[in-house]
Amino acid sequence: SGFGEEVTMLKHERPPEKKEGGGFLSRLVKAVDGCEIEITYKGRNEEHRITIDDPYDRTSEKMHLFNADQPVEGSVQLRPKGSYKHNGVTIELIGYVTTLTDREDKVEFLHVDKKFEPVTLSMPTTLDFAFPEEKIYESYRGINAKVSYIVKVTVGRPVKNQIVSEEVWISKIDHKLSQELPDTSLQRSYFRETEFGANAVSMEVGVDNVLHIEFKYDKRHFHQRERVLGLVTFKLMDLDLQYGEVGIVRKEYIGPGRQNDPVETETLQKFEIMDGTPVVGEV
C-alpha cells in the first residue's frame, strides 16, 4: 500500500464578514421614525446561527438555521419611542433563486405573508408569525447563482414605510439516507480499510494496452464534514509517469445541463497519490 501517512488538509480561509446593509438615508429614516423593529425566532439564539460564505461577493454572513421541514416562526417586536401610528404591518417569507451571469435575474418560488391591522402604539408590542409552508429548495451560495429565503417586515407609515429584512438559511437533510450511511469522520485512521462494503463504487480509466487505473470509493454519498475514502489501483502501467493527484472538485451548473450552459468549477482539495512511476498492482 502506498498510503502510509494521512494527507494534510488545506486550511479554509474565511472571507470577511458582510457589513450591515442600508445607506445613509435608510439609517436616517429609521433613526427618526420613532419605532425600533426587531425580528426574533422561536427557540433560537446565537447558537443557532451559522456562518455562510458567499463566493460571489467574497464575504461571509451569519444566519439563523432552519431545517426544510421546520416552520420559520418567531415574533416581531415593535418598540415605539412615544405615540406611534402605523398603517398596518406585513410579515413575509420570500424564497427566490438569483442567477448572476450577464445580469442579475430573480425568480420567486415562495411568497407567504401575515398581515396586521393599523393601530396606534404607545408601548412595546409583539407580533407573532409562523410559516410552515414547504420549502422546496435548499439555501445555496455559488458563483453564478444563489437560493435565498428572506423574512421581511414592512411597517406602513404616512411618508415612507419602514422595512426590516434578514435572510435565514434553509437546510434539507435526507434523514433516511443519513441513517443508512453512518458518518465515519471520527474514525482515527483514514487508510486502514482494504475492503469496502456494499455501498462502494468503482470506476476504471485508461488507454488500451498502455495504462489501466481503477478508482474505488467506499460510498457514493457523504456527510458534509466527512472524509472521502478511496483507493487507486494501477493495474497496467506501460509508460513513465512522474506525478499524480486526486482532487475533489465542486461544479456549479446554471441551466438543465446543456453544453453551452455556464459552468463554474472549484477544486476543494488535492491529494498527491504518487511521485514517480508506480508499480503494477500498487494501491
PDB file of C-alpha atoms in Angstrom:
ATOM      1  CA  SER A   1       0.000   0.000   0.000  1.00  0.00           C
ATOM      2  CA  GLY A   2       1.231   3.452  -0.888  1.00  0.00           C
ATOM      3  CA  PHE A   3      -0.958   5.176   1.733  1.00  0.00           C
ATOM      4  CA  GLY A   4       1.336   5.208   4.733  1.00  0.00           C
ATOM      5  CA  GLU A   5       0.545   8.659   6.103  1.00  0.00           C
ATOM      6  CA  GLU A   6      -2.515  10.838   6.422  1.00  0.00           C
ATOM      7  CA  VAL A   7      -2.770  13.700   3.972  1.00  0.00           C
ATOM      8  CA  THR A   8      -2.529  17.212   5.385  1.00  0.00           C
ATOM      9  CA  MET A   9      -5.766  19.111   4.705  1.00  0.00           C
ATOM     10  CA  LEU A  10      -5.737  22.642   3.373  1.00  0.00           C
ATOM     11  CA  LYS A  11      -6.938  25.329   5.770  1.00  0.00           C
ATOM     12  CA  HIS A  12     -10.075  27.164   4.760  1.00  0.00           C
ATOM     13  CA  GLU A  13      -9.674  30.934   4.841  1.00  0.00           C
ATOM     14  CA  ARG A  14     -12.995  32.554   5.664  1.00  0.00           C
ATOM     15  CA  PRO A  15     -13.820  35.776   3.757  1.00  0.00           C
ATOM     16  CA  PRO A  16     -14.544  38.975   5.728  1.00  0.00           C
ATOM     17  CA  GLU A  17     -17.948  39.378   7.346  1.00  0.00           C
ATOM     18  CA  LYS A  18     -20.574  41.224   5.332  1.00  0.00           C
ATOM     19  CA  LYS A  19     -21.348  44.751   6.521  1.00  0.00           C
ATOM     20  CA  GLU A  20     -24.826  45.822   7.545  1.00  0.00           C
ATOM     21  CA  GLY A  21     -26.964  46.898   4.577  1.00  0.00           C
ATOM     22  CA  GLY A  22     -28.758  50.193   4.079  1.00  0.00           C
ATOM     23  CA  GLY A  23     -27.466  53.572   3.032  1.00  0.00           C
ATOM     24  CA  PHE A  24     -27.349  56.850   4.924  1.00  0.00           C
ATOM     25  CA  LEU A  25     -30.954  57.821   4.052  1.00  0.00           C
ATOM     26  CA  SER A  26     -32.268  54.445   5.198  1.00  0.00           C
ATOM     27  CA  ARG A  27     -30.431  54.711   8.528  1.00  0.00           C
ATOM     28  CA  LEU A  28     -31.644  58.297   8.981  1.00  0.00           C
ATOM     29  CA  VAL A  29     -35.294  57.319   8.423  1.00  0.00           C
ATOM     30  CA  LYS A  30     -35.001  54.506  10.985  1.00  0.00           C
ATOM     31  CA  ALA A  31     -33.393  56.859  13.495  1.00  0.00           C
ATOM     32  CA  VAL A  32     -36.136  59.496  13.348  1.00  0.00           C
ATOM     33  CA  ASP A  33     -39.127  57.238  12.609  1.00  0.00           C
ATOM     34  CA  GLY A  34     -39.848  56.650  16.270  1.00  0.00           C
ATOM     35  CA  CYS A  35     -40.047  52.835  16.474  1.00  0.00           C
ATOM     36  CA  GLU A  36     -37.424  50.125  16.783  1.00  0.00           C
ATOM     37  CA  ILE A  37     -38.095  46.839  14.964  1.00  0.00           C
ATOM     38  CA  GLU A  38     -36.505  43.524  15.896  1.00  0.00           C
ATOM     39  CA  ILE A  39     -37.042  40.025  14.484  1.00  0.00           C
ATOM     40  CA  THR A  40     -36.565  37.036  16.807  1.00  0.00           C
ATOM     41  CA  TYR A  41     -37.134  33.334  16.125  1.00  0.00           C
ATOM     42  CA  LYS A  42     -38.863  30.845  18.393  1.00  0.00           C
ATOM     43  CA  GLY A  43     -36.445  28.665  20.354  1.00  0.00           C
ATOM     44  CA  ARG A  44     -33.387  30.156  18.672  1.00  0.00           C
ATOM     45  CA  ASN A  45     -30.435  32.206  19.827  1.00  0.00           C
ATOM     46  CA  GLU A  46     -26.859  32.887  18.699  1.00  0.00           C
ATOM     47  CA  GLU A  47     -26.019  29.174  18.914  1.00  0.00           C
ATOM     48  CA  HIS A  48     -28.452  28.505  16.064  1.00  0.00           C
ATOM     49  CA  ARG A  49     -26.698  30.944  13.719  1.00  0.00           C
ATOM     50  CA  ILE A  50     -24.210  29.584  11.207  1.00  0.00           C
ATOM     51  CA  THR A  51     -21.629  31.410   9.108  1.00  0.00           C
ATOM     52  CA  ILE A  52     -22.218  31.215   5.344  1.00  0.00           C
ATOM     53  CA  ASP A  53     -19.538  32.084   2.793  1.00  0.00           C
ATOM     54  CA  ASP A  54     -20.581  33.916  -0.374  1.00  0.00           C
ATOM     55  CA  PRO A  55     -18.077  33.201  -3.186  1.00  0.00           C
ATOM     56  CA  TYR A  56     -19.705  35.826  -5.445  1.00  0.00           C
ATOM     57  CA  ASP A  57     -19.434  38.768  -3.032  1.00  0.00           C
ATOM     58  CA  ARG A  58     -16.414  37.203  -1.271  1.00  0.00           C
ATOM     59  CA  THR A  59     -17.972  37.859   2.116  1.00  0.00           C
ATOM     60  CA  SER A  60     -19.383  35.789   4.969  1.00  0.00           C
ATOM     61  CA  GLU A  61     -22.603  36.292   6.908  1.00  0.00           C
ATOM     62  CA  LYS A  62     -24.242  34.773   9.992  1.00  0.00           C
ATOM     63  CA  MET A  63     -27.803  33.468   9.591  1.00  0.00           C
ATOM     64  CA  HIS A  64     -30.323  31.513  11.626  1.00  0.00           C
ATOM     65  CA  LEU A  65     -30.510  27.869  10.525  1.00  0.00           C
ATOM     66  CA  PHE A  66     -33.797  26.026   9.869  1.00  0.00           C
ATOM     67  CA  ASN A  67     -34.427  22.544   8.518  1.00  0.00           C
ATOM     68  CA  ALA A  68     -36.708  22.480   5.490  1.00  0.00           C
ATOM     69  CA  ASP A  69     -39.374  20.537   7.404  1.00  0.00           C
ATOM     70  CA  GLN A  70     -39.436  23.075  10.245  1.00  0.00           C
ATOM     71  CA  PRO A  71     -41.686  26.150  10.242  1.00  0.00           C
ATOM     72  CA  VAL A  72     -39.967  29.515  10.143  1.00  0.00           C
ATOM     73  CA  GLU A  73     -41.626  31.053  13.173  1.00  0.00           C
ATOM     74  CA  GLY A  74     -40.954  33.775  15.669  1.00  0.00           C
ATOM     75  CA  SER A  75     -42.043  37.274  16.510  1.00  0.00           C
ATOM     76  CA  VAL A  76     -41.507  40.896  15.592  1.00  0.00           C
ATOM     77  CA  GLN A  77     -41.020  43.380  18.418  1.00  0.00           C
ATOM     78  CA  LEU A  78     -42.152  46.954  17.832  1.00  0.00           C
ATOM     79  CA  ARG A  79     -40.737  49.352  20.421  1.00  0.00           C
ATOM     80  CA  PRO A  80     -42.155  52.870  19.913  1.00  0.00           C
ATOM     81  CA  LYS A  81     -40.434  55.894  21.441  1.00  0.00           C
ATOM     82  CA  GLY A  82     -43.811  57.572  22.053  1.00  0.00           C
ATOM     83  CA  SER A  83     -47.199  57.552  20.384  1.00  0.00           C
ATOM     84  CA  TYR A  84     -46.657  55.695  17.106  1.00  0.00           C
ATOM     85  CA  LYS A  85     -49.333  55.165  14.456  1.00  0.00           C
ATOM     86  CA  HIS A  86     -48.809  52.759  11.602  1.00  0.00           C
ATOM     87  CA  ASN A  87     -50.952  51.858   8.601  1.00  0.00           C
ATOM     88  CA  GLY A  88     -50.583  48.114   9.082  1.00  0.00           C
ATOM     89  CA  VAL A  89     -47.730  45.616   9.398  1.00  0.00           C
ATOM     90  CA  THR A  90     -46.901  42.841   6.918  1.00  0.00           C
ATOM     91  CA  ILE A  91     -44.523  39.988   7.755  1.00  0.00           C
ATOM     92  CA  GLU A  92     -43.397  37.934   4.746  1.00  0.00           C
ATOM     93  CA  LEU A  93     -41.296  34.875   3.968  1.00  0.00           C
ATOM     94  CA  ILE A  94     -39.950  35.128   0.424  1.00  0.00           C
ATOM     95  CA  GLY A  95     -37.937  32.472  -1.399  1.00  0.00           C
ATOM     96  CA  TYR A  96     -36.224  33.157  -4.695  1.00  0.00           C
ATOM     97  CA  VAL A  97     -33.460  31.978  -6.992  1.00  0.00           C
ATOM     98  CA  THR A  98     -30.983  34.569  -8.265  1.00  0.00           C
ATOM     99  CA  THR A  99     -28.787  33.976 -11.303  1.00  0.00           C
ATOM    100  CA  LEU A 100     -25.667  36.126 -11.581  1.00  0.00           C
ATOM    101  CA  THR A 101     -24.479  35.716 -15.151  1.00  0.00           C
ATOM    102  CA  ASP A 102     -24.805  38.577 -17.678  1.00  0.00           C
ATOM    103  CA  ARG A 103     -27.292  40.309 -15.401  1.00  0.00           C
ATOM    104  CA  GLU A 104     -28.942  39.603 -12.069  1.00  0.00           C
ATOM    105  CA  ASP A 105     -32.277  37.801 -12.514  1.00  0.00           C
ATOM    106  CA  LYS A 106     -34.587  36.755  -9.681  1.00  0.00           C
ATOM    107  CA  VAL A 107     -37.273  34.082  -9.867  1.00  0.00           C
ATOM    108  CA  GLU A 108     -39.617  33.904  -6.890  1.00  0.00           C
ATOM    109  CA  PHE A 109     -40.797  30.417  -5.885  1.00  0.00           C
ATOM    110  CA  LEU A 110     -42.264  31.092  -2.424  1.00  0.00           C
ATOM    111  CA  HIS A 111     -44.167  34.080  -1.055  1.00  0.00           C
ATOM    112  CA  VAL A 112     -46.334  33.884   2.073  1.00  0.00           C
ATOM    113  CA  ASP A 113     -47.330  36.657   4.452  1.00  0.00           C
ATOM    114  CA  LYS A 114     -49.201  37.594   7.595  1.00  0.00           C
ATOM    115  CA  LYS A 115     -50.883  40.990   7.907  1.00  0.00           C
ATOM    116  CA  PHE A 116     -51.753  43.063  10.978  1.00  0.00           C
ATOM    117  CA  GLU A 117     -54.304  45.872  11.113  1.00  0.00           C
ATOM    118  CA  PRO A 118     -53.382  49.578  11.530  1.00  0.00           C
ATOM    119  CA  VAL A 119     -53.121  50.743  15.133  1.00  0.00           C
ATOM    120  CA  THR A 120     -51.546  53.418  17.319  1.00  0.00           C
ATOM    121  CA  LEU A 121     -48.869  52.088  19.672  1.00  0.00           C
ATOM    122  CA  SER A 122     -47.709  53.615  22.918  1.00  0.00           C
ATOM    123  CA  MET A 123     -45.824  50.657  24.411  1.00  0.00           C
ATOM    124  CA  PRO A 124     -43.751  47.705  23.120  1.00  0.00           C
ATOM    125  CA  THR A 125     -45.825  45.264  21.058  1.00  0.00           C
ATOM    126  CA  THR A 126     -45.098  41.709  19.881  1.00  0.00           C
ATOM    127  CA  LEU A 127     -46.431  40.320  16.602  1.00  0.00           C
ATOM    128  CA  ASP A 128     -46.147  36.531  16.188  1.00  0.00           C
ATOM    129  CA  PHE A 129     -45.699  34.757  12.867  1.00  0.00           C
ATOM    130  CA  ALA A 130     -45.304  31.162  11.638  1.00  0.00           C
ATOM    131  CA  PHE A 131     -44.656  29.954   8.096  1.00  0.00           C
ATOM    132  CA  PRO A 132     -44.940  26.133   7.894  1.00  0.00           C
ATOM    133  CA  GLU A 133     -45.147  26.098   4.087  1.00  0.00           C
ATOM    134  CA  GLU A 134     -42.972  23.656   2.146  1.00  0.00           C
ATOM    135  CA  LYS A 135     -39.510  24.960   1.327  1.00  0.00           C
ATOM    136  CA  ILE A 136     -38.705  23.006  -1.808  1.00  0.00           C
ATOM    137  CA  TYR A 137     -35.155  24.241  -2.329  1.00  0.00           C
ATOM    138  CA  GLU A 138     -32.159  24.313  -0.040  1.00  0.00           C
ATOM    139  CA  SER A 139     -30.398  27.617   0.555  1.00  0.00           C
ATOM    140  CA  TYR A 140     -27.332  27.970  -1.652  1.00  0.00           C
ATOM    141  CA  ARG A 141     -24.451  30.337  -2.360  1.00  0.00           C
ATOM    142  CA  GLY A 142     -22.488  29.942  -5.582  1.00  0.00           C
ATOM    143  CA  ILE A 143     -20.515  31.831  -8.204  1.00  0.00           C
ATOM    144  CA  ASN A 144     -23.361  32.121 -10.724  1.00  0.00           C
ATOM    145  CA  ALA A 145     -26.461  31.512  -8.614  1.00  0.00           C
ATOM    146  CA  LYS A 146     -27.921  31.585  -5.135  1.00  0.00           C
ATOM    147  CA  VAL A 147     -31.088  30.433  -3.374  1.00  0.00           C
ATOM    148  CA  SER A 148     -32.344  32.772  -0.653  1.00  0.00           C
ATOM    149  CA  TYR A 149     -35.120  32.869   1.955  1.00  0.00           C
ATOM    150  CA  ILE A 150     -35.907  36.318   3.320  1.00  0.00           C
ATOM    151  CA  VAL A 151     -38.030  37.264   6.347  1.00  0.00           C
ATOM    152  CA  LYS A 152     -39.286  40.790   5.618  1.00  0.00           C
ATOM    153  CA  VAL A 153     -41.189  43.152   7.911  1.00  0.00           C
ATOM    154  CA  THR A 154     -42.942  46.203   6.435  1.00  0.00           C
ATOM    155  CA  VAL A 155     -44.454  48.799   8.750  1.00  0.00           C
ATOM    156  CA  GLY A 156     -46.792  51.125   6.848  1.00  0.00           C
ATOM    157  CA  ARG A 157     -46.146  54.815   7.525  1.00  0.00           C
ATOM    158  CA  PRO A 158     -47.682  58.017   6.074  1.00  0.00           C
ATOM    159  CA  VAL A 159     -44.447  59.275   4.465  1.00  0.00           C
ATOM    160  CA  LYS A 160     -42.169  56.268   3.995  1.00  0.00           C
ATOM    161  CA  ASN A 161     -42.680  52.667   5.033  1.00  0.00           C
ATOM    162  CA  GLN A 162     -40.160  51.223   7.459  1.00  0.00           C
ATOM    163  CA  ILE A 163     -38.728  47.918   6.248  1.00  0.00           C
ATOM    164  CA  VAL A 164     -36.532  45.421   8.083  1.00  0.00           C
ATOM    165  CA  SER A 165     -35.449  42.165   6.467  1.00  0.00           C
ATOM    166  CA  GLU A 166     -32.992  39.388   7.118  1.00  0.00           C
ATOM    167  CA  GLU A 167     -32.082  36.126   5.468  1.00  0.00           C
ATOM    168  CA  VAL A 168     -32.489  32.706   7.074  1.00  0.00           C
ATOM    169  CA  TRP A 169     -30.664  29.566   5.948  1.00  0.00           C
ATOM    170  CA  ILE A 170     -32.730  26.510   4.956  1.00  0.00           C
ATOM    171  CA  SER A 171     -31.093  23.081   5.037  1.00  0.00           C
ATOM    172  CA  LYS A 172     -32.634  19.918   3.578  1.00  0.00           C
ATOM    173  CA  ILE A 173     -31.452  16.731   5.262  1.00  0.00           C
ATOM    174  CA  ASP A 174     -32.178  13.236   3.964  1.00  0.00           C
ATOM    175  CA  HIS A 175     -32.738  11.573   7.345  1.00  0.00           C
ATOM    176  CA  LYS A 176     -33.275   8.094   5.856  1.00  0.00           C
ATOM    177  CA  LEU A 177     -30.008   8.216   3.895  1.00  0.00           C
ATOM    178  CA  SER A 178     -28.175   9.656   6.901  1.00  0.00           C
ATOM    179  CA  GLN A 179     -29.158   6.610   8.942  1.00  0.00           C
ATOM    180  CA  GLU A 180     -28.275   4.154   6.169  1.00  0.00           C
ATOM    181  CA  LEU A 181     -24.826   5.705   5.658  1.00  0.00           C
ATOM    182  CA  PRO A 182     -23.236   6.489   9.041  1.00  0.00           C
ATOM    183  CA  ASP A 183     -20.795   9.373   9.384  1.00  0.00           C
ATOM    184  CA  THR A 184     -17.250   7.952   9.619  1.00  0.00           C
ATOM    185  CA  SER A 185     -15.486  11.297  10.044  1.00  0.00           C
ATOM    186  CA  LEU A 186     -14.465  10.430  13.624  1.00  0.00           C
ATOM    187  CA  GLN A 187     -12.513   7.387  12.515  1.00  0.00           C
ATOM    188  CA  ARG A 188      -8.947   7.544  13.821  1.00  0.00           C
ATOM    189  CA  SER A 189      -7.196   6.379  10.650  1.00  0.00           C
ATOM    190  CA  TYR A 190      -8.337   7.176   7.114  1.00  0.00           C
ATOM    191  CA  PHE A 191      -6.356   4.456   5.396  1.00  0.00           C
ATOM    192  CA  ARG A 192      -6.853   1.192   7.297  1.00  0.00           C
ATOM    193  CA  GLU A 193      -9.658  -0.203   5.154  1.00  0.00           C
ATOM    194  CA  THR A 194      -8.617  -2.541   2.345  1.00  0.00           C
ATOM    195  CA  GLU A 195     -12.083  -3.874   1.509  1.00  0.00           C
ATOM    196  CA  PHE A 196     -15.161  -1.726   1.026  1.00  0.00           C
ATOM    197  CA  GLY A 197     -18.748  -2.730   1.703  1.00  0.00           C
ATOM    198  CA  ALA A 198     -21.906  -2.937  -0.375  1.00  0.00           C
ATOM    199  CA  ASN A 199     -22.084   0.843  -0.843  1.00  0.00           C
ATOM    200  CA  ALA A 200     -18.699   1.035  -2.570  1.00  0.00           C
ATOM    201  CA  VAL A 201     -18.467   2.395  -6.121  1.00  0.00           C
ATOM    202  CA  SER A 202     -15.644   1.950  -8.623  1.00  0.00           C
ATOM    203  CA  MET A 203     -14.517   3.380 -11.946  1.00  0.00           C
ATOM    204  CA  GLU A 204     -11.870   2.254 -14.403  1.00  0.00           C
ATOM    205  CA  VAL A 205      -9.994   4.562 -16.776  1.00  0.00           C
ATOM    206  CA  GLY A 206      -7.009   4.247 -19.065  1.00  0.00           C
ATOM    207  CA  VAL A 207      -5.642   3.668 -22.545  1.00  0.00           C
ATOM    208  CA  ASP A 208      -5.731   0.259 -24.233  1.00  0.00           C
ATOM    209  CA  ASN A 209      -2.571  -1.783 -23.612  1.00  0.00           C
ATOM    210  CA  VAL A 210      -0.818   1.239 -22.083  1.00  0.00           C
ATOM    211  CA  LEU A 211      -2.491   2.401 -18.881  1.00  0.00           C
ATOM    212  CA  HIS A 212      -5.222   0.929 -16.718  1.00  0.00           C
ATOM    213  CA  ILE A 213      -6.214   2.521 -13.399  1.00  0.00           C
ATOM    214  CA  GLU A 214      -9.075   1.585 -11.064  1.00  0.00           C
ATOM    215  CA  PHE A 215     -10.627   4.141  -8.680  1.00  0.00           C
ATOM    216  CA  LYS A 216     -12.738   2.887  -5.810  1.00  0.00           C
ATOM    217  CA  TYR A 217     -14.654   4.865  -3.161  1.00  0.00           C
ATOM    218  CA  ASP A 218     -16.240   3.480  -0.024  1.00  0.00           C
ATOM    219  CA  LYS A 219     -19.642   5.016  -0.913  1.00  0.00           C
ATOM    220  CA  ARG A 220     -21.401   7.397  -3.271  1.00  0.00           C
ATOM    221  CA  HIS A 221     -22.933   9.826  -0.744  1.00  0.00           C
ATOM    222  CA  PHE A 222     -21.061  11.520   2.079  1.00  0.00           C
ATOM    223  CA  HIS A 223     -21.889  13.718   5.038  1.00  0.00           C
ATOM    224  CA  GLN A 224     -20.758  17.320   4.567  1.00  0.00           C
ATOM    225  CA  ARG A 225     -17.905  17.142   7.080  1.00  0.00           C
ATOM    226  CA  GLU A 226     -16.982  13.530   6.377  1.00  0.00           C
ATOM    227  CA  ARG A 227     -13.727  12.410   4.803  1.00  0.00           C
ATOM    228  CA  VAL A 228     -13.863  10.774   1.347  1.00  0.00           C
ATOM    229  CA  LEU A 229     -12.067   7.425   1.445  1.00  0.00           C
ATOM    230  CA  GLY A 230     -10.872   5.777  -1.753  1.00  0.00           C
ATOM    231  CA  LEU A 231      -8.295   3.513  -3.340  1.00  0.00           C
ATOM    232  CA  VAL A 232      -6.388   3.995  -6.584  1.00  0.00           C
ATOM    233  CA  THR A 233      -5.013   0.742  -8.069  1.00  0.00           C
ATOM    234  CA  PHE A 234      -2.565   0.702 -11.011  1.00  0.00           C
ATOM    235  CA  LYS A 235      -3.430  -2.462 -12.956  1.00  0.00           C
ATOM    236  CA  LEU A 236      -1.443  -1.802 -16.130  1.00  0.00           C
ATOM    237  CA  MET A 237       1.484   0.571 -16.480  1.00  0.00           C
ATOM    238  CA  ASP A 238       3.426   0.749 -19.752  1.00  0.00           C
ATOM    239  CA  LEU A 239       4.585   4.360 -19.701  1.00  0.00           C
ATOM    240  CA  ASP A 240       6.532   6.645 -17.398  1.00  0.00           C
ATOM    241  CA  LEU A 241       4.548   8.843 -15.044  1.00  0.00           C
ATOM    242  CA  GLN A 242       6.168  11.463 -12.838  1.00  0.00           C
ATOM    243  CA  TYR A 243       3.289  12.796 -10.798  1.00  0.00           C
ATOM    244  CA  GLY A 244      -0.327  12.021  -9.985  1.00  0.00           C
ATOM    245  CA  GLU A 245      -3.010  13.526  -7.780  1.00  0.00           C
ATOM    246  CA  VAL A 246      -6.687  13.126  -6.951  1.00  0.00           C
ATOM    247  CA  GLY A 247      -8.824  16.231  -6.465  1.00  0.00           C
ATOM    248  CA  ILE A 248     -12.282  16.950  -5.051  1.00  0.00           C
ATOM    249  CA  VAL A 249     -13.930  19.346  -7.498  1.00  0.00           C
ATOM    250  CA  ARG A 250     -17.209  21.196  -6.978  1.00  0.00           C
ATOM    251  CA  LYS A 251     -19.107  22.031 -10.171  1.00  0.00           C
ATOM    252  CA  GLU A 252     -21.942  24.528 -10.468  1.00  0.00           C
ATOM    253  CA  TYR A 253     -24.262  24.290 -13.472  1.00  0.00           C
ATOM    254  CA  ILE A 254     -26.742  27.007 -14.399  1.00  0.00           C
ATOM    255  CA  GLY A 255     -29.486  25.503 -16.549  1.00  0.00           C
ATOM    256  CA  PRO A 256     -30.696  21.998 -17.402  1.00  0.00           C
ATOM    257  CA  GLY A 257     -27.240  20.733 -18.332  1.00  0.00           C
ATOM    258  CA  ARG A 258     -26.896  21.773 -21.951  1.00  0.00           C
ATOM    259  CA  GLN A 259     -23.436  22.026 -23.489  1.00  0.00           C
ATOM    260  CA  ASN A 260     -23.410  25.836 -23.534  1.00  0.00           C
ATOM    261  CA  ASP A 261     -24.795  26.321 -20.004  1.00  0.00           C
ATOM    262  CA  PRO A 262     -22.446  28.285 -17.703  1.00  0.00           C
ATOM    263  CA  VAL A 263     -20.284  26.021 -15.543  1.00  0.00           C
ATOM    264  CA  GLU A 264     -18.088  27.057 -12.640  1.00  0.00           C
ATOM    265  CA  THR A 265     -15.563  24.636 -11.136  1.00  0.00           C
ATOM    266  CA  GLU A 266     -13.688  24.921  -7.869  1.00  0.00           C
ATOM    267  CA  THR A 267     -11.078  22.491  -6.554  1.00  0.00           C
ATOM    268  CA  LEU A 268     -11.783  21.997  -2.870  1.00  0.00           C
ATOM    269  CA  GLN A 269      -8.875  19.695  -2.036  1.00  0.00           C
ATOM    270  CA  LYS A 270      -5.984  17.895  -3.764  1.00  0.00           C
ATOM    271  CA  PHE A 271      -4.197  14.716  -2.734  1.00  0.00           C
ATOM    272  CA  GLU A 272      -0.876  13.529  -4.136  1.00  0.00           C
ATOM    273  CA  ILE A 273      -1.233   9.813  -4.861  1.00  0.00           C
ATOM    274  CA  MET A 274       2.141   9.153  -6.493  1.00  0.00           C
ATOM    275  CA  ASP A 275       5.575  10.630  -7.032  1.00  0.00           C
ATOM    276  CA  GLY A 276       7.328   8.710  -9.768  1.00  0.00           C
ATOM    277  CA  THR A 277       6.166   5.792 -11.918  1.00  0.00           C
ATOM    278  CA  PRO A 278       4.070   3.357  -9.823  1.00  0.00           C
ATOM    279  CA  VAL A 279       4.445  -0.416  -9.860  1.00  0.00           C
ATOM    280  CA  VAL A 280       1.679  -2.564 -11.352  1.00  0.00           C
ATOM    281  CA  GLY A 281      -0.618  -3.674  -8.548  1.00  0.00           C
ATOM    282  CA  GLU A 282       0.355  -0.810  -6.292  1.00  0.00           C
ATOM    283  CA  VAL A 283      -2.504   0.723  -4.287  1.00  0.00           C
TER     284      VAL A 283
END
